[in-house]
XYZ file of C-alpha atoms in Angstrom:
517
model
C 83.897 83.737 115.122
C 85.318 83.752 111.547
C 86.093 87.509 111.934
C 88.055 86.838 115.112
C 90.144 84.089 113.407
C 90.815 86.454 110.523
C 91.922 89.226 112.795
C 94.184 86.871 114.738
C 95.785 85.816 111.447
C 96.928 89.357 110.614
C 100.442 90.599 111.725
C 99.229 93.811 113.067
C 102.699 95.347 113.319
C 103.541 94.705 109.648
C 100.043 95.932 108.643
C 99.723 99.114 110.657
C 103.259 100.381 111.026
C 103.850 100.768 107.185
C 100.222 101.961 106.590
C 100.672 104.749 109.128
C 104.156 105.743 108.164
C 103.244 105.886 104.365
C 99.932 107.708 105.148
C 101.820 110.399 107.265
C 104.459 110.778 104.508
C 102.143 111.152 101.689
C 99.836 113.496 103.621
C 102.764 115.871 104.460
C 103.847 115.821 100.818
C 100.238 116.699 99.618
C 99.660 119.386 102.318
C 102.221 121.738 100.662
C 102.984 120.888 97.027
C 106.135 123.171 96.769
C 107.598 121.946 100.016
C 106.862 118.305 98.985
C 108.600 118.617 95.728
C 111.550 120.281 97.387
C 111.867 117.462 99.893
C 111.696 114.832 97.261
C 114.289 116.697 95.165
C 116.584 116.670 98.079
C 116.203 113.016 98.731
C 116.762 112.122 95.021
C 119.951 114.240 94.738
C 121.329 113.038 98.005
C 120.808 109.359 97.351
C 121.683 109.206 93.654
C 124.477 111.781 93.993
C 126.089 110.456 97.216
C 125.487 106.689 96.621
C 125.340 106.404 92.824
C 128.536 104.484 92.966
C 126.923 101.979 95.365
C 124.011 101.331 92.999
C 126.394 100.749 90.144
C 128.702 98.276 91.898
C 125.737 96.649 93.478
C 123.893 95.925 90.206
C 127.098 94.756 88.498
C 127.753 92.478 91.398
C 124.444 90.813 90.702
C 125.421 90.350 87.043
C 128.546 88.434 88.181
C 126.302 86.325 90.415
C 124.107 85.712 87.369
C 127.063 84.427 85.394
C 128.018 82.193 88.296
C 124.596 80.513 88.528
C 124.505 80.215 84.603
C 127.911 78.473 84.332
C 128.948 77.429 87.829
C 128.564 74.279 89.878
C 124.939 74.872 90.577
C 123.746 75.365 86.980
C 122.688 71.667 86.522
C 120.755 71.565 89.875
C 117.042 71.420 89.726
C 114.524 73.696 91.487
C 112.573 70.926 92.971
C 112.237 67.300 92.144
C 108.725 67.397 90.580
C 108.010 67.890 86.935
C 107.761 71.393 85.634
C 104.366 72.985 86.164
C 104.302 74.546 82.634
C 105.140 73.163 79.208
C 108.308 74.708 77.905
C 106.718 76.930 75.228
C 104.112 78.230 77.742
C 106.840 78.862 80.283
C 109.000 80.780 77.960
C 105.947 82.782 76.865
C 105.323 83.672 80.552
C 108.820 84.593 81.217
C 108.974 86.833 78.048
C 105.593 88.651 78.551
C 106.096 89.018 82.305
C 107.989 92.327 81.762
C 105.021 94.048 80.045
C 103.776 96.904 82.268
C 102.341 100.417 82.029
C 105.838 101.639 82.852
C 107.322 99.671 79.855
C 104.641 101.236 77.560
C 105.396 104.658 78.771
C 109.244 104.534 78.578
C 109.480 102.500 75.367
C 107.510 105.227 73.663
C 109.405 108.231 74.916
C 112.708 107.396 76.544
C 114.805 107.823 73.405
C 113.750 111.434 73.219
C 115.305 112.382 76.685
C 118.571 110.672 75.557
C 118.915 112.362 72.259
C 117.982 115.797 73.706
C 120.289 115.593 76.680
C 122.786 112.762 75.804
C 125.559 111.452 78.038
C 129.415 111.650 77.613
C 129.328 115.163 76.263
C 127.508 114.271 73.017
C 125.864 117.120 71.188
C 122.059 116.942 71.495
C 120.282 115.399 68.483
C 123.630 114.364 66.879
C 124.391 111.028 65.405
C 126.412 110.232 68.660
C 123.244 111.035 70.775
C 121.152 108.685 68.724
C 123.738 105.992 69.166
C 123.853 106.435 72.873
C 120.088 106.323 73.158
C 119.956 102.955 71.538
C 122.651 101.552 73.765
C 121.345 102.889 77.040
C 117.918 101.198 76.354
C 119.817 97.833 76.276
C 121.544 98.667 79.425
C 118.558 99.836 81.424
C 116.107 97.280 80.379
C 118.304 94.353 79.765
C 120.891 92.014 81.411
C 121.622 94.234 84.516
C 118.176 94.610 86.202
C 117.260 91.028 85.083
C 120.317 89.755 86.835
C 118.980 91.060 90.024
C 115.602 89.342 89.446
C 117.231 86.113 88.267
C 119.729 85.795 91.064
C 117.063 86.412 93.701
C 114.726 83.959 91.820
C 117.327 81.243 92.193
C 117.353 81.918 96.034
C 113.620 81.778 96.288
C 113.486 78.628 94.029
C 115.909 76.899 96.367
C 113.799 77.871 99.414
C 110.456 77.129 97.715
C 111.167 73.834 96.004
C 114.223 72.270 97.531
C 113.826 73.304 101.178
C 110.073 73.216 100.799
C 109.557 76.572 102.531
C 106.686 78.828 101.675
C 108.757 82.077 101.778
C 106.834 85.338 101.367
C 109.036 87.590 103.592
C 112.658 88.403 103.037
C 113.433 88.162 106.708
C 112.908 84.441 106.539
C 115.892 84.038 104.175
C 118.088 86.354 106.367
C 118.166 83.891 109.316
C 121.485 82.522 108.194
C 123.114 85.764 109.112
C 120.859 87.271 111.829
C 119.847 83.991 113.407
C 117.030 84.059 116.005
C 116.642 87.798 115.677
C 114.882 87.227 112.462
C 111.780 86.442 114.707
C 112.175 89.675 116.667
C 112.429 93.441 115.976
C 115.218 93.007 113.384
C 113.102 90.608 111.343
C 110.185 92.930 111.506
C 112.305 95.849 110.393
C 113.514 93.995 107.413
C 109.944 93.212 106.354
C 108.694 96.721 106.903
C 111.486 98.078 104.553
C 110.496 95.368 102.040
C 106.807 96.485 102.279
C 107.820 100.135 101.872
C 109.913 99.224 98.867
C 106.942 97.637 97.120
C 104.657 100.564 97.798
C 107.315 102.971 96.349
C 107.963 100.809 93.336
C 104.378 100.340 92.443
C 103.733 104.133 93.228
C 106.271 104.919 90.495
C 104.699 102.513 88.000
C 101.174 103.873 88.700
C 102.490 107.390 88.737
C 103.682 106.915 85.145
C 100.720 104.742 84.020
C 97.844 106.874 85.379
C 98.591 110.115 83.563
C 99.222 108.049 80.344
C 95.736 106.381 80.751
C 94.159 109.671 81.415
C 95.685 111.266 78.363
C 94.275 108.407 76.338
C 90.928 109.059 77.589
C 91.221 112.676 76.950
C 92.152 111.860 73.289
C 89.330 109.461 72.857
C 86.482 111.236 74.638
C 87.573 114.819 75.018
C 87.344 114.671 78.799
C 89.986 117.178 80.152
C 93.074 115.660 81.698
C 93.083 116.986 85.200
C 94.164 115.724 88.603
C 90.473 114.755 89.200
C 90.571 112.421 86.192
C 93.762 110.664 87.524
C 92.027 110.249 90.954
C 88.951 108.865 89.358
C 91.098 106.352 87.386
C 92.820 105.102 90.441
C 89.546 104.868 92.260
C 88.011 102.840 89.389
C 90.860 100.350 89.505
C 90.594 100.016 93.270
C 86.703 99.672 93.177
C 86.959 97.142 90.347
C 89.565 95.170 92.306
C 87.591 95.280 95.471
C 84.345 94.236 93.798
C 85.852 91.289 92.055
C 87.244 90.014 95.421
C 83.942 90.239 97.315
C 82.057 88.669 94.431
C 84.542 85.809 94.242
C 85.731 86.817 90.767
C 89.427 86.627 91.556
C 89.882 84.434 88.459
C 88.582 87.309 86.344
C 91.374 89.602 87.593
C 93.969 86.969 86.925
C 92.650 86.538 83.285
C 93.499 90.145 82.712
C 97.212 89.042 82.649
C 96.232 86.631 79.737
C 94.464 89.370 77.893
C 97.450 91.729 78.428
C 99.686 89.084 76.937
C 97.736 88.588 73.750
C 96.997 92.344 73.213
C 100.782 92.913 73.511
C 101.518 90.273 70.984
C 98.928 91.718 68.505
C 100.079 95.333 68.913
C 103.770 94.402 68.389
C 103.078 92.083 65.392
C 100.905 94.702 63.769
C 103.330 97.566 64.150
C 106.153 95.414 62.684
C 104.033 94.657 59.710
C 102.969 98.246 59.011
C 105.901 100.171 60.465
C 109.323 101.144 59.396
C 110.775 97.628 59.499
C 114.129 98.377 57.843
C 114.885 101.181 60.234
C 113.667 99.115 63.200
C 116.011 96.121 62.380
C 118.951 98.302 61.393
C 118.651 100.357 64.572
C 118.362 97.176 66.643
C 121.492 95.717 65.122
C 123.448 99.034 65.562
C 122.322 99.359 69.129
C 123.531 95.845 70.002
C 126.957 96.760 68.673
C 127.162 100.016 70.527
C 126.016 98.401 73.772
C 128.492 95.593 73.643
C 131.279 97.912 72.867
C 130.530 100.167 75.915
C 128.817 97.932 78.356
C 131.477 98.445 81.093
C 131.782 102.156 80.427
C 128.061 102.682 80.815
C 127.798 100.364 83.914
C 130.216 102.253 85.904
C 129.487 105.846 84.678
C 128.819 108.233 87.578
C 129.877 111.420 85.790
C 132.029 112.952 88.620
C 133.701 115.669 86.496
C 131.165 117.164 84.141
C 128.329 116.499 86.654
C 125.628 116.691 84.042
C 123.348 114.446 86.219
C 122.731 111.906 83.414
C 123.552 108.732 85.243
C 121.772 109.978 88.463
C 118.608 110.891 86.502
C 118.493 107.636 84.444
C 120.789 104.780 85.254
C 120.608 105.153 89.040
C 116.920 105.812 88.973
C 116.299 102.636 86.948
C 118.518 100.548 89.268
C 116.484 101.893 92.275
C 113.201 101.220 90.494
C 114.255 97.639 89.710
C 115.738 97.036 93.179
C 112.400 98.124 94.682
C 110.783 95.242 92.607
C 113.591 92.747 92.809
C 112.401 90.563 95.681
C 108.805 90.428 94.528
C 109.762 89.851 90.913
C 112.285 87.138 91.984
C 109.547 85.357 93.897
C 107.257 85.523 90.866
C 109.775 84.188 88.451
C 110.753 81.321 90.840
C 107.133 80.257 91.292
C 106.797 79.966 87.504
C 109.821 77.793 87.300
C 109.305 74.819 89.539
C 111.142 71.669 88.400
C 113.467 73.627 86.063
C 117.323 73.518 86.247
C 119.074 76.550 87.430
C 120.631 77.045 83.948
C 117.213 76.710 82.353
C 115.858 79.228 84.681
C 118.465 81.902 84.393
C 118.568 81.506 80.591
C 114.779 81.981 80.217
C 114.724 84.758 82.698
C 117.538 86.669 80.960
C 116.716 85.937 77.424
C 112.976 85.956 77.641
C 112.720 88.920 80.075
C 115.169 91.083 77.985
C 113.527 90.286 74.775
C 110.150 91.079 76.219
C 111.287 94.615 77.071
C 113.539 95.186 73.948
C 110.772 94.413 71.471
C 108.703 97.221 72.827
C 111.655 99.654 72.525
C 112.571 98.482 69.077
C 109.121 98.765 67.802
C 107.356 101.496 69.659
C 110.481 103.693 70.262
C 111.832 103.452 66.843
C 108.401 104.081 65.275
C 108.058 107.212 67.408
C 111.724 108.133 66.501
C 110.819 108.090 62.903
C 107.669 110.108 63.337
C 109.697 112.789 65.180
C 112.630 112.896 62.680
C 110.177 113.127 59.705
C 108.222 115.949 61.459
C 105.024 114.071 61.612
C 105.096 114.606 65.431
C 107.022 117.314 67.198
C 107.619 115.390 70.439
C 109.787 118.211 71.969
C 107.109 120.831 71.472
C 104.411 118.664 72.719
C 106.362 117.703 75.808
C 106.924 121.284 76.571
C 103.265 122.243 76.373
C 101.453 119.013 77.483
C 104.102 116.709 79.045
C 105.460 113.283 78.067
C 102.119 111.443 78.255
C 100.687 113.916 75.632
C 103.518 113.310 73.415
C 103.212 109.401 73.631
C 99.468 109.696 72.715
C 100.253 112.065 69.765
C 102.720 109.375 68.477
C 100.187 106.518 69.069
C 97.486 108.485 67.170
C 99.704 108.685 64.116
C 100.218 104.988 63.713
C 98.568 103.338 60.620
C 95.194 102.204 61.589
C 95.185 104.306 64.667
C 91.328 104.504 64.779
C 91.425 100.930 65.935
C 94.978 100.547 67.395
C 94.896 103.691 69.533
C 91.954 102.511 71.746
C 93.744 99.124 71.911
C 96.815 100.787 73.215
C 94.805 102.691 75.751
C 93.136 99.451 76.977
C 96.525 97.745 77.113
C 97.840 100.528 79.332
C 94.778 100.361 81.647
C 95.026 96.649 82.011
C 98.848 96.789 82.792
C 98.290 99.393 85.498
C 95.309 97.427 86.932
C 97.283 94.218 87.153
C 100.123 95.926 88.712
C 97.844 97.151 91.406
C 96.360 93.842 91.765
C 99.571 91.934 92.059
C 101.082 94.319 94.560
C 98.066 94.450 96.784
C 98.032 90.677 96.879
C 101.708 90.438 97.699
C 101.482 92.930 100.445
C 98.472 91.158 101.961
C 100.372 87.908 102.009
C 103.376 89.517 103.706
C 101.108 90.915 106.446
C 99.312 87.580 107.159
C 100.743 85.222 109.684
C 99.447 81.956 108.438
C 97.587 80.793 105.226
C 99.467 83.419 103.211
C 98.309 81.936 99.931
C 94.690 83.198 100.748
C 95.017 86.415 102.792
C 92.044 88.193 104.058
C 90.264 90.075 101.241
C 89.919 93.209 103.236
C 93.623 93.527 103.770
C 94.086 93.322 99.908
C 91.564 96.102 99.525
C 93.351 98.287 102.208
C 96.651 97.910 100.325
C 95.059 98.661 96.998
C 93.615 101.875 98.395
C 96.959 102.794 99.880
C 98.872 102.162 96.604
C 96.204 104.211 94.802
C 96.708 107.081 97.353
C 100.524 107.008 96.809
C 100.020 107.093 93.018
C 97.605 110.103 93.384
C 100.071 111.878 95.543
C 102.886 111.584 92.955
C 100.591 112.595 90.235
C 99.439 115.567 92.294
C 103.089 116.632 92.780
C 103.178 116.868 88.966
C 106.885 116.316 88.307
C 108.741 113.272 86.830
C 111.396 113.735 89.601
C 108.661 113.037 92.200
C 107.731 109.830 90.525
C 111.339 108.736 90.282
C 112.112 109.584 93.910
C 109.605 107.115 95.109
C 111.639 104.282 93.883
C 114.911 105.776 94.982
C 113.541 106.254 98.493
C 112.214 102.605 98.682
C 115.256 100.987 97.109
C 118.118 102.243 99.391
C 117.454 100.003 102.461
C 116.648 97.103 100.190
C 120.251 97.049 98.823
C 121.559 96.033 102.290
C 118.615 93.601 102.908
C 119.260 91.752 99.691
C 122.997 91.493 100.390
C 122.123 89.920 103.743
C 119.807 87.551 102.013
C 122.493 86.465 99.568
C 125.070 85.967 102.277
C 122.554 83.923 104.315
C 121.641 81.843 101.138
C 125.317 80.870 100.519
C 125.794 79.978 104.194
C 122.838 77.746 104.250
C 123.752 76.240 100.771
C 127.366 75.575 101.889
C 126.093 73.849 104.972
C 123.539 71.550 103.457
C 124.171 71.487 99.769
C 121.615 71.345 96.972
C 119.380 68.189 97.294
C 116.340 67.657 95.208
C 114.778 64.798 97.176
C 115.324 65.781 100.749
C 113.265 68.209 102.882
C 115.724 69.823 105.295
C 114.661 71.905 108.248
C 116.839 74.991 107.818
C 116.220 76.325 111.315
C 117.451 73.115 113.112
C 120.525 73.034 110.906
C 121.465 76.622 111.655
C 121.068 76.004 115.445
C 123.379 73.037 115.251
C 125.825 74.473 112.786
C 128.579 74.674 115.481
C 128.301 70.918 116.321
């Protein structure tokens, strides 16, 4: 009887259509590695080359919306009439550490090298100008622009969660102001399928970066060869651990991993600031801020149509695609943390805390590794050519002071970040594919999604190229551009009609049906 109720609570269309489509796609890519890579390369160049301008304008548009919410007429409005769930210090800590991920650990350790070896705007590789641009682009790619997307969508969800009292887990729900009753039909289903697809692609990119890095740490610690089999075993271990905790009723144990991640991150950063090249770190930080502020508009609209070096497509457009794939999910998450806060409080904490959480890793890990490379302690370029970026990152980590203790801690932190990403994404996907009681979706659906996410990560790892990992986000993000635009138009239509009231529960559906009256 219980099983029947559970089965009836699942939206079979939203569960099985994406599962089947993604399984077919990954199966085709794995069946022929060369053809798979060729297909992904074509998709990447077509989207980033043909629509790079759209990504640039889209993300800058969200930055303008962020400024509107920060300083406009809604800035003093409150996201719900109840008291904030978290104390201010705890809330800021959550907002700041929420950006810590396996992808952040990966890129903060190595991204600068890609920029100095193949810099933008015609700069000579490894020149002073190349180093200057590397610092500025870190602030662009991990700062105000992507967080503007998360923040603006967070305001939207905060309005629906805490003002309209709606438990929104699907983007189609917010699109009703534009598409009307069709949100309950095929159009709404299509929107949600694309949303599910984007989550899978975004998490696939994150795990595709994190899995080889964890495997390389294991290789360095225990001498186990880093092969595709080790990557597969890692993903299976995450999934088995996740499934076991679910069925043993240890969900709280999984959630506590996030707390462990936060404290390890704080320890690692504090330790490296104490023992690292502090003067260089802070000087580079200050210089990068100046370079970024001086060139923010140039970088934000750079598509390189004349020289066609591919720099903005390989980096800026890829990052915008990756962050767009996460935008709705991350917006929901930030909003749920911010019940009872004013819009201005929310956008400030999201922007400042989120940016700072990312920048600290780049300013510490990135600059430490830059010094190791410049002084010849670690030849990053040579290691990348022979063993890939994960091997170069591990080589840098192994040369930190006290690495005999710190390096295993960094490996554990990367493992936890990847595990929590898998856990959070699987839970979100299970909620989206549940009709009712979305806060406690069926355990078996969470396990299925965890397995699928692992399969996608293994597929990207098997293909063996950074381009394949990047293409996953590019593929998932493109339809989400149009979905989020519909969401924003719908939000403003609803907001214009009913205003922003903290103490009234308004039925949005009834209001929209009677809007002509």
